[in-house]
PDB file of C-alpha atoms in Angstrom:
ATOM      1  CA  GLY A  14      20.855   0.250  -9.762  1.00  0.00           C
ATOM      2  CA  ALA A  15      22.291  -2.901  -8.522  1.00  0.00           C
ATOM      3  CA  PRO A  16      25.108  -2.984 -11.062  1.00  0.00           C
ATOM      4  CA  ALA A  17      25.835   0.559 -10.679  1.00  0.00           C
ATOM      5  CA  SER A  18      26.284  -0.159  -6.873  1.00  0.00           C
ATOM      6  CA  PHE A  19      28.996  -2.626  -7.686  1.00  0.00           C
ATOM      7  CA  PHE A  20      31.020  -0.086  -9.619  1.00  0.00           C
ATOM      8  CA  ALA A  21      30.525   2.383  -7.018  1.00  0.00           C
ATOM      9  CA  ARG A  22      31.625   0.053  -4.510  1.00  0.00           C
ATOM     10  CA  ALA A  23      28.408   0.538  -2.532  1.00  0.00           C
ATOM     11  CA  ARG A  24      26.359  -2.265  -0.921  1.00  0.00           C
ATOM     12  CA  CYS A  25      23.051  -2.849  -2.631  1.00  0.00           C
ATOM     13  CA  VAL A  26      19.878  -4.199  -0.743  1.00  0.00           C
ATOM     14  CA  HIS A  27      17.000  -5.214  -2.709  1.00  0.00           C
ATOM     15  CA  THR A  28      13.653  -5.522  -0.973  1.00  0.00           C
ATOM     16  CA  LYS A  29      11.004  -8.062  -2.389  1.00  0.00           C
ATOM     17  CA  HIS A  30       7.360  -7.048  -1.711  1.00  0.00           C
ATOM     18  CA  GLY A  31       5.319  -9.629  -3.642  1.00  0.00           C
ATOM     19  CA  ALA A  32       5.225 -12.141  -6.634  1.00  0.00           C
ATOM     20  CA  ASN A  33       6.043  -9.635  -9.160  1.00  0.00           C
ATOM     21  CA  ALA A  34       4.913 -11.409 -12.219  1.00  0.00           C
ATOM     22  CA  MET A  35       7.072 -10.453 -15.431  1.00  0.00           C
ATOM     23  CA  PRO A  36       7.897 -11.757 -18.727  1.00  0.00           C
ATOM     24  CA  GLU A  37      10.878 -14.222 -18.713  1.00  0.00           C
ATOM     25  CA  ARG A  38      13.354 -11.824 -20.431  1.00  0.00           C
ATOM     26  CA  ARG A  39      12.816  -9.200 -17.688  1.00  0.00           C
ATOM     27  CA  ARG A  40      12.959 -11.955 -14.917  1.00  0.00           C
ATOM     28  CA  ARG A  41      16.553 -13.071 -16.193  1.00  0.00           C
ATOM     29  CA  LEU A  42      17.598  -9.468 -16.274  1.00  0.00           C
ATOM     30  CA  ALA A  43      16.348  -9.195 -12.452  1.00  0.00           C
ATOM     31  CA  ARG A  44      18.221 -12.362 -11.609  1.00  0.00           C
ATOM     32  CA  THR A  45      21.397 -10.967 -13.211  1.00  0.00           C
ATOM     33  CA  ALA A  46      20.989  -7.465 -11.288  1.00  0.00           C
ATOM     34  CA  ALA A  47      20.342  -9.578  -8.113  1.00  0.00           C
ATOM     35  CA  ARG A  48      23.913 -10.919  -8.452  1.00  0.00           C
ATOM     36  CA  PHE A  49      25.040  -7.597  -7.680  1.00  0.00           C
ATOM     37  CA  CYS A  50      23.136  -7.120  -4.468  1.00  0.00           C
ATOM     38  CA  ALA A  51      24.682  -7.852  -1.064  1.00  0.00           C
ATOM     39  CA  ALA A  52      21.286  -8.842   0.351  1.00  0.00           C
ATOM     40  CA  TYR A  53      17.875  -9.788  -1.113  1.00  0.00           C
ATOM     41  CA  VAL A  54      15.205  -8.978   1.588  1.00  0.00           C
ATOM     42  CA  ALA A  55      11.767 -10.598   1.485  1.00  0.00           C
ATOM     43  CA  VAL A  56       9.034  -8.950   3.522  1.00  0.00           C
ATOM     44  CA  SER A  57       7.356 -12.135   4.456  1.00  0.00           C
ATOM     45  CA  GLU A  58       8.203 -15.908   4.350  1.00  0.00           C
ATOM     46  CA  THR A  59       5.555 -16.447   1.650  1.00  0.00           C
ATOM     47  CA  THR A  60       7.567 -13.838  -0.479  1.00  0.00           C
ATOM     48  CA  ALA A  61      10.866 -15.585   0.304  1.00  0.00           C
ATOM     49  CA  ALA A  62       9.279 -18.746  -0.773  1.00  0.00           C
ATOM     50  CA  GLN A  63       8.315 -17.413  -4.085  1.00  0.00           C
ATOM     51  CA  ALA A  64      11.787 -15.846  -4.535  1.00  0.00           C
ATOM     52  CA  ARG A  65      13.116 -19.305  -3.874  1.00  0.00           C
ATOM     53  CA  ARG A  66      10.751 -21.057  -6.200  1.00  0.00           C
ATOM     54  CA  ASP A  67      11.386 -18.500  -8.870  1.00  0.00           C
ATOM     55  CA  ARG A  68      15.186 -18.622  -8.284  1.00  0.00           C
ATOM     56  CA  ASP A  69      15.208 -14.603  -8.068  1.00  0.00           C
ATOM     57  CA  VAL A  70      18.527 -14.637  -6.036  1.00  0.00           C
ATOM     58  CA  ALA A  71      21.166 -16.989  -4.864  1.00  0.00           C
ATOM     59  CA  GLY A  72      19.860 -18.600  -1.497  1.00  0.00           C
ATOM     60  CA  ALA A  73      22.734 -17.232   0.755  1.00  0.00           C
ATOM     61  CA  LYS A  74      21.690 -13.612  -0.100  1.00  0.00           C
ATOM     62  CA  LEU A  75      18.026 -14.169   0.563  1.00  0.00           C
ATOM     63  CA  LEU A  76      16.787 -12.957   3.948  1.00  0.00           C
ATOM     64  CA  THR A  77      13.366 -12.541   5.492  1.00  0.00           C
ATOM     65  CA  ILE A  78      12.440  -9.425   7.437  1.00  0.00           C
ATOM     66  CA  GLU A  79       8.784  -9.511   8.259  1.00  0.00           C
ATOM     67  CA  ASN A  80       6.544  -6.461   7.762  1.00  0.00           C
ATOM     68  CA  GLY A  81       5.958  -5.118  11.187  1.00  0.00           C
ATOM     69  CA  ILE A  82       3.771  -2.580  12.824  1.00  0.00           C
ATOM     70  CA  ASP A  83       3.707  -1.649  16.357  1.00  0.00           C
ATOM     71  CA  LEU A  84      -0.165  -2.145  17.072  1.00  0.00           C
ATOM     72  CA  SER A  85       0.122  -0.451  20.524  1.00  0.00           C
ATOM     73  CA  ARG A  86       0.058   2.861  18.389  1.00  0.00           C
ATOM     74  CA  PHE A  87      -3.434   1.853  17.311  1.00  0.00           C
ATOM     75  CA  ALA A  88      -5.005   0.439  20.309  1.00  0.00           C
ATOM     76  CA  PRO A  89      -8.791   1.338  20.417  1.00  0.00           C
ATOM     77  CA  SER A  90      -9.717   4.694  22.240  1.00  0.00           C
ATOM     78  CA  ASP A  91     -12.896   6.153  22.592  1.00  0.00           C
ATOM     79  CA  ALA A  92     -11.158   9.576  23.274  1.00  0.00           C
ATOM     80  CA  ALA A  93      -8.981   9.108  20.114  1.00  0.00           C
ATOM     81  CA  ARG A  94     -11.971   7.997  17.852  1.00  0.00           C
ATOM     82  CA  ALA A  95     -13.972  11.134  18.934  1.00  0.00           C
ATOM     83  CA  ALA A  96     -10.918  13.485  18.466  1.00  0.00           C
ATOM     84  CA  ALA A  97      -9.979  12.070  15.086  1.00  0.00           C
ATOM     85  CA  ARG A  98     -13.556  12.166  13.951  1.00  0.00           C
ATOM     86  CA  ALA A  99     -14.147  15.626  15.024  1.00  0.00           C
ATOM     87  CA  ALA A 100     -10.863  16.777  13.170  1.00  0.00           C
ATOM     88  CA  LEU A 101     -11.964  15.175  10.079  1.00  0.00           C
ATOM     89  CA  ALA A 102     -15.756  16.412  10.461  1.00  0.00           C
ATOM     90  CA  LEU A 103     -17.021  12.971  10.439  1.00  0.00           C
ATOM     91  CA  PRO A 104     -20.358  12.268  12.328  1.00  0.00           C
ATOM     92  CA  PRO A 105     -19.708  10.519  15.705  1.00  0.00           C
ATOM     93  CA  HIS A 106     -21.992   7.542  14.747  1.00  0.00           C
ATOM     94  CA  ALA A 107     -21.357   6.953  11.013  1.00  0.00           C
ATOM     95  CA  PHE A 108     -19.645   3.798   9.922  1.00  0.00           C
ATOM     96  CA  VAL A 109     -16.163   4.912   8.355  1.00  0.00           C
ATOM     97  CA  VAL A 110     -14.159   2.958   5.924  1.00  0.00           C
ATOM     98  CA  GLY A 111     -10.700   4.369   5.442  1.00  0.00           C
ATOM     99  CA  THR A 112      -7.614   3.608   3.478  1.00  0.00           C
ATOM    100  CA  VAL A 113      -4.184   5.235   3.493  1.00  0.00           C
ATOM    101  CA  GLY A 114      -1.591   4.807   0.805  1.00  0.00           C
ATOM    102  CA  ARG A 115       0.237   6.218  -2.473  1.00  0.00           C
ATOM    103  CA  LEU A 116      -2.355   7.010  -4.902  1.00  0.00           C
ATOM    104  CA  VAL A 117      -0.996   4.945  -7.692  1.00  0.00           C
ATOM    105  CA  ARG A 118      -2.497   2.722 -10.402  1.00  0.00           C
ATOM    106  CA  GLU A 119      -1.517  -0.427  -8.466  1.00  0.00           C
ATOM    107  CA  LYS A 120      -3.293   0.452  -5.126  1.00  0.00           C
ATOM    108  CA  ASN A 121      -6.455   1.160  -7.157  1.00  0.00           C
ATOM    109  CA  GLN A 122      -8.557   3.310  -4.628  1.00  0.00           C
ATOM    110  CA  ALA A 123     -10.766   4.261  -7.513  1.00  0.00           C
ATOM    111  CA  ALA A 124     -11.963   0.830  -7.336  1.00  0.00           C
ATOM    112  CA  LEU A 125     -12.527   1.189  -3.604  1.00  0.00           C
ATOM    113  CA  VAL A 126     -14.507   4.402  -4.437  1.00  0.00           C
ATOM    114  CA  ARG A 127     -16.720   2.521  -6.851  1.00  0.00           C
ATOM    115  CA  ALA A 128     -17.235  -0.472  -4.553  1.00  0.00           C
ATOM    116  CA  MET A 129     -18.553   1.920  -1.748  1.00  0.00           C
ATOM    117  CA  ALA A 130     -20.822   3.811  -3.948  1.00  0.00           C
ATOM    118  CA  PRO A 131     -23.938   1.939  -3.238  1.00  0.00           C
ATOM    119  CA  LEU A 132     -23.252   2.031   0.550  1.00  0.00           C
ATOM    120  CA  LEU A 133     -22.255   5.659   0.777  1.00  0.00           C
ATOM    121  CA  SER A 134     -24.707   7.796   2.951  1.00  0.00           C
ATOM    122  CA  SER A 135     -24.778  10.200   5.914  1.00  0.00           C
ATOM    123  CA  THR A 136     -24.275   7.076   8.113  1.00  0.00           C
ATOM    124  CA  VAL A 137     -21.520   5.409   5.825  1.00  0.00           C
ATOM    125  CA  ARG A 138     -18.594   7.321   4.980  1.00  0.00           C
ATOM    126  CA  LEU A 139     -15.284   6.581   2.949  1.00  0.00           C
ATOM    127  CA  VAL A 140     -12.039   8.401   3.954  1.00  0.00           C
ATOM    128  CA  VAL A 141      -8.992   8.368   1.508  1.00  0.00           C
ATOM    129  CA  VAL A 142      -5.469   9.417   2.840  1.00  0.00           C
ATOM    130  CA  GLY A 143      -2.525   9.935   0.461  1.00  0.00           C
ATOM    131  CA  ASP A 144      -1.378  11.400  -2.605  1.00  0.00           C
ATOM    132  CA  GLY A 145       0.077  10.504  -6.115  1.00  0.00           C
ATOM    133  CA  GLU A 146      -0.229  10.379  -9.602  1.00  0.00           C
ATOM    134  CA  GLU A 147      -3.769   8.678  -9.567  1.00  0.00           C
ATOM    135  CA  ARG A 148      -5.415  11.480  -7.559  1.00  0.00           C
ATOM    136  CA  ALA A 149      -7.258  12.910 -10.502  1.00  0.00           C
ATOM    137  CA  ALA A 150      -8.623   9.533 -11.409  1.00  0.00           C
ATOM    138  CA  ILE A 151     -10.031   9.008  -7.783  1.00  0.00           C
ATOM    139  CA  GLU A 152     -11.389  12.558  -7.908  1.00  0.00           C
ATOM    140  CA  ARG A 153     -13.077  11.776 -11.042  1.00  0.00           C
ATOM    141  CA  ALA A 154     -14.661   8.493  -9.516  1.00  0.00           C
ATOM    142  CA  VAL A 155     -15.681  10.504  -6.621  1.00  0.00           C
ATOM    143  CA  ALA A 156     -17.270  13.196  -8.800  1.00  0.00           C
ATOM    144  CA  ALA A 157     -19.186  10.348 -10.646  1.00  0.00           C
ATOM    145  CA  LEU A 158     -20.904   9.337  -7.525  1.00  0.00           C
ATOM    146  CA  GLU A 159     -24.119  11.229  -8.205  1.00  0.00           C
ATOM    147  CA  GLY A 160     -25.082  13.130  -5.150  1.00  0.00           C
ATOM    148  CA  LYS A 161     -22.827  10.883  -2.819  1.00  0.00           C
ATOM    149  CA  ALA A 162     -19.335  12.685  -3.399  1.00  0.00           C
ATOM    150  CA  ALA A 163     -20.136  14.443  -0.104  1.00  0.00           C
ATOM    151  CA  PHE A 164     -19.657  11.238   1.793  1.00  0.00           C
ATOM    152  CA  VAL A 165     -15.968  10.617   0.595  1.00  0.00           C
ATOM    153  CA  SER A 166     -13.195  12.631   2.099  1.00  0.00           C
ATOM    154  CA  LEU A 167      -9.943  12.817  -0.082  1.00  0.00           C
ATOM    155  CA  LEU A 168      -7.496  14.084   2.501  1.00  0.00           C
ATOM    156  CA  GLY A 169      -4.360  14.095   0.420  1.00  0.00           C
ATOM    157  CA  ALA A 170      -0.920  13.395   1.983  1.00  0.00           C
ATOM    158  CA  ARG A 171      -0.876  13.629   5.803  1.00  0.00           C
ATOM    159  CA  GLY A 172       1.790  13.487   8.502  1.00  0.00           C
ATOM    160  CA  ASP A 173      -0.471  12.304  11.306  1.00  0.00           C
ATOM    161  CA  THR A 174      -1.875   9.174   9.848  1.00  0.00           C
ATOM    162  CA  PRO A 175      -1.475   7.137  12.995  1.00  0.00           C
ATOM    163  CA  ARG A 176      -4.011   9.612  14.645  1.00  0.00           C
ATOM    164  CA  LEU A 177      -6.407   9.091  11.692  1.00  0.00           C
ATOM    165  CA  TYR A 178      -6.714   5.275  11.814  1.00  0.00           C
ATOM    166  CA  ALA A 179      -8.757   5.847  14.977  1.00  0.00           C
ATOM    167  CA  ALA A 180     -11.604   7.403  13.079  1.00  0.00           C
ATOM    168  CA  PHE A 181     -11.831   4.200  10.963  1.00  0.00           C
ATOM    169  CA  ASP A 182     -14.315   1.396  11.629  1.00  0.00           C
ATOM    170  CA  VAL A 183     -12.593  -0.819   8.684  1.00  0.00           C
ATOM    171  CA  PHE A 184      -9.406  -0.342   6.942  1.00  0.00           C
ATOM    172  CA  ALA A 185      -9.775  -1.210   3.346  1.00  0.00           C
ATOM    173  CA  LEU A 186      -6.820  -2.188   0.938  1.00  0.00           C
ATOM    174  CA  SER A 187      -7.925  -2.086  -2.655  1.00  0.00           C
ATOM    175  CA  SER A 188      -4.428  -2.969  -3.851  1.00  0.00           C
ATOM    176  CA  ASP A 189      -4.260  -5.043  -7.047  1.00  0.00           C
ATOM    177  CA  SER A 190      -0.629  -6.036  -6.145  1.00  0.00           C
TER     178      SER A 190
END
């Protein structure tokens, strides 16, 4: 896309979200493509340091814009917790582990299902919010729970995720990347 932006006289901005291990040939191609970018934005100073170390882009194009979340939207509230749990048919006193994200291989929610398996019960629940190409694999992992599948909620894509976080006691991120 970066070389195409050059020929289209459009500005290209690349975002870097991690170390992105890759073979040297692919890294050389990525560095070449980066020359066509107007800006190369790292989402953390650690990621920017990796880009500098790996010489991913000329230093003048490298910027850091930290990932940011307005935490006030997620302030603890007994009323919000009760409402979210009622909407999801979760017991008020259960311990709820939740995750929200794209259901893709690198996020590895199926590993989270397997890791939670020994703990799942009427008082320990897992909530998975999101959709994607790995949904069937996650459904298979849930089906393999031998009597514990009822303690896992697969909610699919939702437009109200900020409200759902209130139902969680713990947010789990099983991402491989």
